[in-house]
Amino acid sequence: MEENLRQFSKNGTTEIIKIALFGPESTGKTTLAKGLSEYYKTEWVPEFARDYLQVKWDETQDICSIDDMLPIAYGQTKLENEHLLLANKYLFCDTNLMLTKVFSEIYYNYCDPILEQAALAHEYDLFFLTDVDVPWEKDDLRDMAENRESVFAVFKQSLIDNKKPFITLSGDKNRRLSKAISILNDLTEAKKVGFSSIDFVQIYEHGVPLENIKQQLGFFRNGIATSNLVAPATLFNGIFKLSESDFKEKAAIFDKTKSDLKLEKFVPASGAASRMFKFLIAFLKDFDIENETINAYINRKKDTELSIFIVGLEKFPFFKLIDKKLREEFPDFDALDRDYKNYYFIKLLLAKDYFDFASKPKGVLPFHKYKTHIATALEEHLYECAYYCSSNNNSHLHFTVSEVHQNQFESIIDAIKDPIEKQSETTISVSYSYQNKNTDTLSVDFENKPFRDENGRLFFRPGGHGALIDNLNNQDADIVFIKNIDNVIQNNIQKITLYKKALAGILIEVQQQVFNYLRAIDTNENQQETSDNILLFLTEKLNIRIPEDFCKLSLENKMIRLRAILNKPIRVCGMVKNEGEPGGGPFWVRDEKDSVSLQIVESSQVDLSNESQKKILDSATHFNPVDLVCGLKNYKKEKFNLTQFVDHNSGFIVEKNTLGRAIKSYELPGLWNGAMANWLTLFVQVPLITFNPVKSVNDLLKSAHQPQ
């Protein structure tokens, strides 16, 4: 029997996907096995031990003993192999050798080495671990009603210890069956792609939809289609220009209307500030204070950034903070050579045991120096929120943050919120969200095979800025102001407020007109006149180019098409003139259906080897939007599902270095390029004063960030 058990439990090559139901007594294994076999029209393997032990009880009134373990294991394996020959694509096993092994250990504190070896060698494509959240059903062969949770923990740990691929099923029988079917369909697809069962469980636990991964692998293999630029969007050709009086008029519209609206400010603030200090990190890594002067290093590296940093040292808002600590650490600080002073300043600024600025989020760093205190970017955002994002003395501020950074945000906001609320007479509600792990993307090597870490596990990276469309989708507000965490200034907040309110006023005007047209379409009011008015509105107000074949449609189909065009989220983008900052810009773009629309395009989306495309890219007059004001609801006050308006073909493939190896990663369509590609969009030129990002620490030396 022992030799037969070894022989029966050996794995043979089979295309049948074998699923093991695994868990304590009375947890729904049999019910699930039957349900799955009925759904997939295939075989299921019953529990051999049940008939075996029932016969023993009926004949002798004896219960299971240690001597029954090997006969049960042999009988179960033989039964499984018999059903395997009859199976159709799947085989569902009500029990298995691993379960027999665990019961043997629980009941007798011993497992025969033959059984243990066979159990570990016997492979399944997936184990479904059945939870104990279903009622206990007593029968002659069940006697473990007590301590079900602890027994379940033993079962689960056995799968973990033996590296078996498993997914836990909880809930009632209908929920379990539905979930199991969904999982099995994905497992089947994952195996077609070439993933192992262990890979599949990792993908499932990470929460990334398998369809997303298949799509990403396709992008790596086939590349991503580049944007087809038609022309840059310019003033009066895609970008509206307003006079100062126009801005005031639009701001007044917002002020008049806002009491009926829920407003929110949405601030992407995830990640650390490492890029701000990139040149300083490189300096500390490459500079040898004992054998080189800083001036020699600057000349050797042609590092003008370091030179600017040192010259402007005392103007940084954090100078006194670092300087005070230096004097505590070095009692003879004044006697040190200037190079040593500067070197130690930079070292303390970045050292993990001291200030560790490069590892902190931008929002908590000192940005501005006032007479009374030093302000962080967080503080500036709270002030801005009270100024232009409040309605009925209430304001809502949302930060997307890294989970590890949230406590830093909260500690600063707790200290500053009350004074700001009292000064502004506004209650500010602050909320947070994290970038969803299910938006992470799979990395590959340069042969486009999934990249694996030192433990052989698939390697996922955050999907980039565009992943935040999910976070935005979860917000419940009528109008949302979007602004990056680092785009704040120390001065002229009244002017900043004017332009933000004006953009919101433009949004409200356009939104009201769109809503009126949608109501007219839905009520069939004066269809021909409505159609003509909408066409004029689309071309003159929204810069939407209507396809030539539109005029050939019947009036009914025209209204259907116009409704589809209008019934979308709306964004008004504040655009500044391009002053040489890196990044994308606004362009007229032709899509695969030959439709031309206004889009934000990054340089990485353009085929730079194509001279005509490069020429259009280089002729851009304006930069990426510095502010967005968004309408997220339709005319019935229902939230749009923003994920339905993403252009999934506008992501990026980037090269990274991870674990000492070069890899390729996919970044999702950017938040205000591909993620909002199918929104109704207006570009409005705003003054340069509204654009003051802090990409490098040296940007804090610019006049907008210095006291006046």
PDB file of N, CA and C in Angstrom, residues 8 57 78 133 151 255 381 385 419 600 629:
ATOM      1  N   PHE A   8       0.628   6.423  -6.795  1.00  0.00           N
ATOM      2  CA  PHE A   8      -0.603   7.130  -7.132  1.00  0.00           C
ATOM      3  C   PHE A   8      -0.463   8.639  -6.980  1.00  0.00           C
ATOM      4  N   TRP A  57     -17.646   2.300  11.362  1.00  0.00           N
ATOM      5  CA  TRP A  57     -18.537   2.587  12.495  1.00  0.00           C
ATOM      6  C   TRP A  57     -19.744   1.641  12.505  1.00  0.00           C
ATOM      7  N   LYS A  78      -6.468   7.111  -5.163  1.00  0.00           N
ATOM      8  CA  LYS A  78      -6.969   6.214  -6.218  1.00  0.00           C
ATOM      9  C   LYS A  78      -8.276   6.765  -6.793  1.00  0.00           C
ATOM     10  N   ASP A 133     -16.859  30.418   8.677  1.00  0.00           N
ATOM     11  CA  ASP A 133     -17.961  31.359   8.906  1.00  0.00           C
ATOM     12  C   ASP A 133     -19.304  30.798   8.445  1.00  0.00           C
ATOM     13  N   VAL A 151      -8.474  25.660  14.737  1.00  0.00           N
ATOM     14  CA  VAL A 151      -8.251  24.574  13.775  1.00  0.00           C
ATOM     15  C   VAL A 151      -8.065  25.156  12.374  1.00  0.00           C
ATOM     16  N   ASP A 255     -18.851  83.012  -7.063  1.00  0.00           N
ATOM     17  CA  ASP A 255     -19.244  83.445  -5.716  1.00  0.00           C
ATOM     18  C   ASP A 255     -20.759  83.464  -5.554  1.00  0.00           C
ATOM     19  N   HIS A 381      -1.722  75.264   1.488  1.00  0.00           N
ATOM     20  CA  HIS A 381      -2.917  74.676   0.880  1.00  0.00           C
ATOM     21  C   HIS A 381      -4.149  74.889   1.750  1.00  0.00           C
ATOM     22  N   CYS A 385      -7.393  76.855   0.511  1.00  0.00           N
ATOM     23  CA  CYS A 385      -8.693  76.191   0.581  1.00  0.00           C
ATOM     24  C   CYS A 385      -9.739  77.123   1.199  1.00  0.00           C
ATOM     25  N   PRO A 419      -6.043  77.805  14.024  1.00  0.00           N
ATOM     26  CA  PRO A 419      -5.821  79.235  13.744  1.00  0.00           C
ATOM     27  C   PRO A 419      -6.285  79.653  12.356  1.00  0.00           C
ATOM     28  N   ILE A 600      -3.885  67.015 -23.521  1.00  0.00           N
ATOM     29  CA  ILE A 600      -2.578  67.278 -22.935  1.00  0.00           C
ATOM     30  C   ILE A 600      -1.670  66.123 -23.323  1.00  0.00           C
ATOM     31  N   VAL A 629     -10.165  72.725 -12.601  1.00  0.00           N
ATOM     32  CA  VAL A 629     -11.425  72.789 -11.871  1.00  0.00           C
ATOM     33  C   VAL A 629     -12.366  71.835 -12.589  1.00  0.00           C
TER      34      VAL A 629
END
